[in-house]
PDB file of C-alpha atoms in Angstrom:
ATOM      1  CA  MET A   1       0.000   0.000   0.000  1.00 44.00           C
ATOM      2  CA  HIS A   2       1.262   3.451  -0.899  1.00 48.00           C
ATOM      3  CA  ILE A   3      -0.179   6.602   0.630  1.00 46.00           C
ATOM      4  CA  MET A   4       0.352   9.873  -1.148  1.00 48.00           C
ATOM      5  CA  PRO A   5      -0.549  13.287   0.209  1.00 47.00           C
ATOM      6  CA  SER A   6      -3.605  14.718  -1.459  1.00 50.00           C
ATOM      7  CA  SER A   7      -4.889  16.767   1.380  1.00 52.00           C
ATOM      8  CA  PRO A   8      -4.347  16.223   5.102  1.00 49.00           C
ATOM      9  CA  GLU A   9      -7.895  14.985   5.550  1.00 54.00           C
ATOM     10  CA  SER A  10      -8.025  12.661   2.520  1.00 62.00           C
ATOM     11  CA  PRO A  11      -4.718  11.112   1.415  1.00 70.00           C
ATOM     12  CA  ILE A  12      -4.654   9.070  -1.791  1.00 76.00           C
ATOM     13  CA  THR A  13      -4.021   5.362  -1.212  1.00 83.00           C
ATOM     14  CA  LEU A  14      -2.608   3.432  -4.150  1.00 91.00           C
ATOM     15  CA  ALA A  15      -2.565  -0.328  -4.551  1.00 93.00           C
ATOM     16  CA  ASP A  16       0.717  -1.854  -5.754  1.00 95.00           C
ATOM     17  CA  VAL A  17      -0.505  -2.150  -9.364  1.00 96.00           C
ATOM     18  CA  GLN A  18      -1.541   1.500  -9.305  1.00 96.00           C
ATOM     19  CA  GLN A  19       1.771   2.579  -7.777  1.00 96.00           C
ATOM     20  CA  ARG A  20       3.710   0.798 -10.524  1.00 97.00           C
ATOM     21  CA  ALA A  21       1.600   2.538 -13.167  1.00 97.00           C
ATOM     22  CA  PHE A  22       1.983   5.864 -11.358  1.00 97.00           C
ATOM     23  CA  ASP A  23       5.776   5.502 -11.280  1.00 97.00           C
ATOM     24  CA  ARG A  24       5.804   4.697 -15.020  1.00 97.00           C
ATOM     25  CA  LEU A  25       3.484   7.634 -15.692  1.00 98.00           C
ATOM     26  CA  LEU A  26       5.760  10.093 -13.887  1.00 97.00           C
ATOM     27  CA  GLN A  27       8.769   8.657 -15.696  1.00 97.00           C
ATOM     28  CA  ALA A  28       7.046   9.050 -19.083  1.00 97.00           C
ATOM     29  CA  ILE A  29       6.153  12.698 -18.506  1.00 97.00           C
ATOM     30  CA  SER A  30       8.785  14.688 -20.343  1.00 95.00           C
ATOM     31  CA  PRO A  31       8.720  17.675 -22.685  1.00 96.00           C
ATOM     32  CA  GLY A  32       7.264  17.146 -26.122  1.00 95.00           C
ATOM     33  CA  ARG A  33       5.509  13.863 -25.425  1.00 95.00           C
ATOM     34  CA  LEU A  34       1.996  12.473 -25.500  1.00 96.00           C
ATOM     35  CA  VAL A  35       1.482   9.987 -22.670  1.00 97.00           C
ATOM     36  CA  VAL A  36      -1.610   7.769 -22.655  1.00 96.00           C
ATOM     37  CA  LEU A  37      -2.758   6.186 -19.386  1.00 97.00           C
ATOM     38  CA  ILE A  38      -4.899   3.164 -20.239  1.00 95.00           C
ATOM     39  CA  ALA A  39      -7.087   1.106 -17.931  1.00 95.00           C
ATOM     40  CA  GLY A  40     -10.579  -0.204 -17.476  1.00 93.00           C
ATOM     41  CA  PRO A  41     -13.345   1.550 -15.585  1.00 92.00           C
ATOM     42  CA  GLY A  42     -12.821   1.984 -11.864  1.00 91.00           C
ATOM     43  CA  SER A  43      -9.133   1.089 -11.873  1.00 93.00           C
ATOM     44  CA  GLY A  44      -7.838   4.477 -10.757  1.00 94.00           C
ATOM     45  CA  LYS A  45      -7.082   6.502 -13.896  1.00 96.00           C
ATOM     46  CA  SER A  46      -8.560   9.679 -12.419  1.00 95.00           C
ATOM     47  CA  THR A  47      -6.811   9.085  -9.101  1.00 93.00           C
ATOM     48  CA  LEU A  48      -3.431   8.697 -10.814  1.00 96.00           C
ATOM     49  CA  LEU A  49      -3.962  11.801 -12.931  1.00 96.00           C
ATOM     50  CA  ARG A  50      -4.874  13.861  -9.851  1.00 94.00           C
ATOM     51  CA  ALA A  51      -1.798  12.581  -8.015  1.00 93.00           C
ATOM     52  CA  ALA A  52       0.466  13.281 -11.015  1.00 96.00           C
ATOM     53  CA  HIS A  53      -1.078  16.739 -11.338  1.00 96.00           C
ATOM     54  CA  GLU A  54      -0.295  17.403  -7.675  1.00 93.00           C
ATOM     55  CA  GLN A  55       3.340  16.473  -8.223  1.00 93.00           C
ATOM     56  CA  ARG A  56       3.900  18.051 -11.631  1.00 96.00           C
ATOM     57  CA  GLY A  57       1.451  20.949 -11.666  1.00 96.00           C
ATOM     58  CA  GLY A  58      -0.056  22.119 -14.931  1.00 97.00           C
ATOM     59  CA  ALA A  59      -3.693  21.872 -15.948  1.00 97.00           C
ATOM     60  CA  LEU A  60      -6.113  19.059 -15.149  1.00 98.00           C
ATOM     61  CA  LEU A  61      -9.086  18.838 -17.499  1.00 98.00           C
ATOM     62  CA  GLY A  62     -11.920  16.372 -17.050  1.00 95.00           C
ATOM     63  CA  ALA A  63     -15.435  15.636 -18.162  1.00 94.00           C
ATOM     64  CA  ALA A  64     -16.848  18.880 -16.721  1.00 95.00           C
ATOM     65  CA  GLU A  65     -14.380  21.049 -18.642  1.00 97.00           C
ATOM     66  CA  ILE A  66     -14.873  19.037 -21.834  1.00 95.00           C
ATOM     67  CA  GLN A  67     -18.662  19.295 -21.522  1.00 94.00           C
ATOM     68  CA  ARG A  68     -18.455  23.039 -20.957  1.00 96.00           C
ATOM     69  CA  ALA A  69     -16.285  23.450 -24.071  1.00 95.00           C
ATOM     70  CA  VAL A  70     -18.538  21.233 -26.174  1.00 93.00           C
ATOM     71  CA  SER A  71     -21.695  23.071 -25.050  1.00 94.00           C
ATOM     72  CA  GLU A  72     -20.325  26.307 -26.500  1.00 93.00           C
ATOM     73  CA  ARG A  73     -19.971  24.858 -30.019  1.00 90.00           C
ATOM     74  CA  ASP A  74     -21.971  23.164 -32.702  1.00 86.00           C
ATOM     75  CA  PRO A  75     -22.851  19.643 -31.470  1.00 82.00           C
ATOM     76  CA  LEU A  76     -21.204  18.238 -34.582  1.00 84.00           C
ATOM     77  CA  ALA A  77     -17.849  19.818 -33.729  1.00 87.00           C
ATOM     78  CA  ILE A  78     -16.905  17.927 -30.576  1.00 88.00           C
ATOM     79  CA  GLU A  79     -13.297  17.411 -31.670  1.00 90.00           C
ATOM     80  CA  ASP A  80     -12.955  21.148 -32.359  1.00 93.00           C
ATOM     81  CA  ALA A  81     -14.039  21.889 -28.800  1.00 94.00           C
ATOM     82  CA  VAL A  82     -11.523  19.390 -27.428  1.00 95.00           C
ATOM     83  CA  TYR A  83      -8.780  20.861 -29.625  1.00 96.00           C
ATOM     84  CA  SER A  84      -9.507  24.405 -28.419  1.00 97.00           C
ATOM     85  CA  LEU A  85      -9.819  23.442 -24.752  1.00 97.00           C
ATOM     86  CA  VAL A  86      -6.632  21.397 -24.624  1.00 97.00           C
ATOM     87  CA  GLY A  87      -4.750  23.798 -26.899  1.00 98.00           C
ATOM     88  CA  GLU A  88      -5.501  26.753 -24.636  1.00 97.00           C
ATOM     89  CA  ALA A  89      -4.306  24.735 -21.638  1.00 98.00           C
ATOM     90  CA  LEU A  90      -1.088  23.821 -23.492  1.00 98.00           C
ATOM     91  CA  ASP A  91      -0.470  27.499 -24.235  1.00 97.00           C
ATOM     92  CA  SER A  92      -0.070  28.285 -20.542  1.00 97.00           C
ATOM     93  CA  ASN A  93       1.000  25.012 -18.879  1.00 98.00           C
ATOM     94  CA  ASP A  94       4.032  22.750 -19.210  1.00 97.00           C
ATOM     95  CA  VAL A  95       1.887  19.675 -18.554  1.00 98.00           C
ATOM     96  CA  VAL A  96      -1.773  19.177 -19.426  1.00 98.00           C
ATOM     97  CA  PHE A  97      -3.682  16.197 -18.016  1.00 98.00           C
ATOM     98  CA  VAL A  98      -6.904  15.197 -19.791  1.00 97.00           C
ATOM     99  CA  ASP A  99      -9.093  12.737 -17.932  1.00 97.00           C
ATOM    100  CA  ASP A 100     -11.987  10.738 -19.380  1.00 93.00           C
ATOM    101  CA  LEU A 101     -10.938  11.098 -23.027  1.00 93.00           C
ATOM    102  CA  HIS A 102     -12.706   7.821 -23.781  1.00 91.00           C
ATOM    103  CA  LEU A 103     -16.031   9.558 -23.106  1.00 90.00           C
ATOM    104  CA  VAL A 104     -15.304  11.759 -26.121  1.00 88.00           C
ATOM    105  CA  THR A 105     -13.795   9.109 -28.369  1.00 85.00           C
ATOM    106  CA  GLN A 106     -16.687   6.723 -27.798  1.00 85.00           C
ATOM    107  CA  VAL A 107     -19.063   9.355 -29.163  1.00 82.00           C
ATOM    108  CA  VAL A 108     -17.025  10.618 -32.083  1.00 79.00           C
ATOM    109  CA  GLN A 109     -15.716   7.217 -33.160  1.00 78.00           C
ATOM    110  CA  GLY A 110     -18.203   4.763 -31.739  1.00 71.00           C
ATOM    111  CA  CYS A 111     -21.401   6.490 -32.802  1.00 70.00           C
ATOM    112  CA  HIS A 112     -22.152   5.853 -36.460  1.00 73.00           C
ATOM    113  CA  SER A 113     -24.490   8.850 -36.488  1.00 77.00           C
ATOM    114  CA  TYR A 114     -21.652  11.282 -35.773  1.00 72.00           C
ATOM    115  CA  PRO A 115     -20.651  12.568 -39.227  1.00 72.00           C
ATOM    116  CA  ARG A 116     -16.975  13.303 -38.494  1.00 78.00           C
ATOM    117  CA  GLY A 117     -16.130   9.970 -36.881  1.00 75.00           C
ATOM    118  CA  GLY A 118     -12.373   9.740 -37.336  1.00 81.00           C
ATOM    119  CA  PHE A 119     -11.733  13.465 -37.153  1.00 82.00           C
ATOM    120  CA  ILE A 120     -10.783  13.268 -33.470  1.00 88.00           C
ATOM    121  CA  ASN A 121      -7.502  11.793 -34.728  1.00 88.00           C
ATOM    122  CA  VAL A 122      -6.747  15.056 -36.531  1.00 90.00           C
ATOM    123  CA  ALA A 123      -7.295  17.031 -33.329  1.00 92.00           C
ATOM    124  CA  LEU A 124      -5.181  14.621 -31.247  1.00 93.00           C
ATOM    125  CA  ALA A 125      -2.365  14.570 -33.816  1.00 94.00           C
ATOM    126  CA  ALA A 126      -2.401  18.373 -34.003  1.00 95.00           C
ATOM    127  CA  LEU A 127      -2.350  18.664 -30.199  1.00 96.00           C
ATOM    128  CA  THR A 128       0.529  16.192 -29.988  1.00 96.00           C
ATOM    129  CA  GLY A 129       2.473  18.193 -32.569  1.00 96.00           C
ATOM    130  CA  ARG A 130       1.680  21.417 -30.766  1.00 97.00           C
ATOM    131  CA  ALA A 131       2.872  19.994 -27.443  1.00 97.00           C
ATOM    132  CA  ALA A 132       6.085  18.744 -29.066  1.00 96.00           C
ATOM    133  CA  ALA A 133       6.780  22.082 -30.762  1.00 97.00           C
ATOM    134  CA  MET A 134       6.256  23.928 -27.480  1.00 97.00           C
ATOM    135  CA  GLY A 135       8.208  21.435 -25.355  1.00 97.00           C
ATOM    136  CA  ARG A 136       5.050  20.663 -23.379  1.00 98.00           C
ATOM    137  CA  THR A 137       3.599  17.336 -22.279  1.00 97.00           C
ATOM    138  CA  LEU A 138       0.086  16.093 -22.922  1.00 97.00           C
ATOM    139  CA  VAL A 139      -1.149  13.266 -20.691  1.00 98.00           C
ATOM    140  CA  VAL A 140      -4.504  11.651 -21.436  1.00 97.00           C
ATOM    141  CA  ALA A 141      -6.415   8.939 -19.598  1.00 96.00           C
ATOM    142  CA  THR A 142      -8.675   6.615 -21.513  1.00 95.00           C
ATOM    143  CA  SER A 143     -10.225   3.198 -21.335  1.00 91.00           C
ATOM    144  CA  HIS A 144      -9.112   0.553 -23.786  1.00 78.00           C
ATOM    145  CA  HIS A 145     -11.039   2.455 -26.500  1.00 75.00           C
ATOM    146  CA  MET A 146      -7.974   3.824 -28.301  1.00 81.00           C
ATOM    147  CA  THR A 147      -7.996   6.065 -31.335  1.00 83.00           C
ATOM    148  CA  ASP A 148      -5.509   5.636 -34.155  1.00 84.00           C
ATOM    149  CA  ALA A 149      -3.668   8.817 -33.109  1.00 88.00           C
ATOM    150  CA  LEU A 150      -3.274   7.611 -29.511  1.00 86.00           C
ATOM    151  CA  VAL A 151      -1.943   4.262 -30.688  1.00 88.00           C
ATOM    152  CA  ARG A 152       0.535   5.788 -33.157  1.00 89.00           C
ATOM    153  CA  LEU A 153       1.692   8.855 -31.253  1.00 90.00           C
ATOM    154  CA  GLY A 154       1.383   8.080 -27.560  1.00 91.00           C
ATOM    155  CA  ASP A 155       3.686   6.500 -25.032  1.00 93.00           C
ATOM    156  CA  ARG A 156       1.350   4.049 -23.341  1.00 95.00           C
ATOM    157  CA  VAL A 157       1.193   3.377 -19.611  1.00 96.00           C
ATOM    158  CA  PHE A 158      -1.168   0.649 -18.407  1.00 96.00           C
ATOM    159  CA  ILE A 159      -2.823   0.004 -15.091  1.00 96.00           C
ATOM    160  CA  THR A 160      -2.797  -3.771 -15.278  1.00 95.00           C
ATOM    161  CA  ASP A 161      -5.254  -6.188 -13.690  1.00 94.00           C
ATOM    162  CA  PHE A 162      -5.663  -5.987  -9.931  1.00 94.00           C
ATOM    163  CA  THR A 163      -4.541  -8.832  -7.703  1.00 94.00           C
ATOM    164  CA  ALA A 164      -6.266  -9.893  -4.476  1.00 93.00           C
ATOM    165  CA  SER A 165      -3.724  -7.810  -2.566  1.00 92.00           C
ATOM    166  CA  ASP A 166      -4.577  -4.738  -4.651  1.00 93.00           C
ATOM    167  CA  TYR A 167      -8.279  -5.168  -3.911  1.00 90.00           C
ATOM    168  CA  ARG A 168      -7.474  -5.554  -0.205  1.00 89.00           C
ATOM    169  CA  THR A 169      -5.587  -2.232  -0.298  1.00 89.00           C
ATOM    170  CA  ILE A 170      -8.440  -0.447  -2.035  1.00 87.00           C
ATOM    171  CA  CYS A 171     -11.014  -1.907   0.356  1.00 87.00           C
ATOM    172  CA  GLY A 172      -8.791  -0.904   3.267  1.00 85.00           C
ATOM    173  CA  SER A 173      -9.242   2.711   2.216  1.00 82.00           C
ATOM    174  CA  TYR A 174     -12.959   2.460   2.901  1.00 83.00           C
ATOM    175  CA  LEU A 175     -13.469  -0.362   5.387  1.00 83.00           C
ATOM    176  CA  SER A 176     -12.135  -1.198   8.816  1.00 83.00           C
ATOM    177  CA  PRO A 177      -9.701  -4.137   9.128  1.00 81.00           C
ATOM    178  CA  GLU A 178     -12.468  -6.186  10.750  1.00 83.00           C
ATOM    179  CA  GLN A 179     -14.729  -5.648   7.739  1.00 81.00           C
ATOM    180  CA  ILE A 180     -12.047  -6.841   5.335  1.00 77.00           C
ATOM    181  CA  GLN A 181     -11.356 -10.149   7.093  1.00 71.00           C
TER     182      GLN A 181
END
């Protein structure tokens, strides 16, 4: 079990599998790179991004910020909203963390009614190039729903499957020792 300071009243507890991924994530963060944190639902992607943001600073963008940006544009220009939101964050931050990217990619690539299905790859490639040109780092968290641009351009970091010990650590964050036995 690894405890990281988040705030004095609510420290972040990481299971061993999460700690290994967190260490790899921090190691991968370097100027000019796109880093992709990949894991299934509920495995701690958001937790790791928050912890990395605490250590590295920069901007942390999530579903609320993405929704706000999308709501200000034509509903058929989701990737444009993401490009603008993340691009503005890159302009003023050395590191930009984008959580929940899979929520966007599932709509723009997984919905056959969306007319610009693969266009999110253009936005992600342009953002990756922009980050590289500026010496900035873009870190995104997504489920296993990867776009072509993320596969080709990103340095991938995985949160692998949890072991029984990892589940015990996570449960220990919420339950008393008696409840875990």
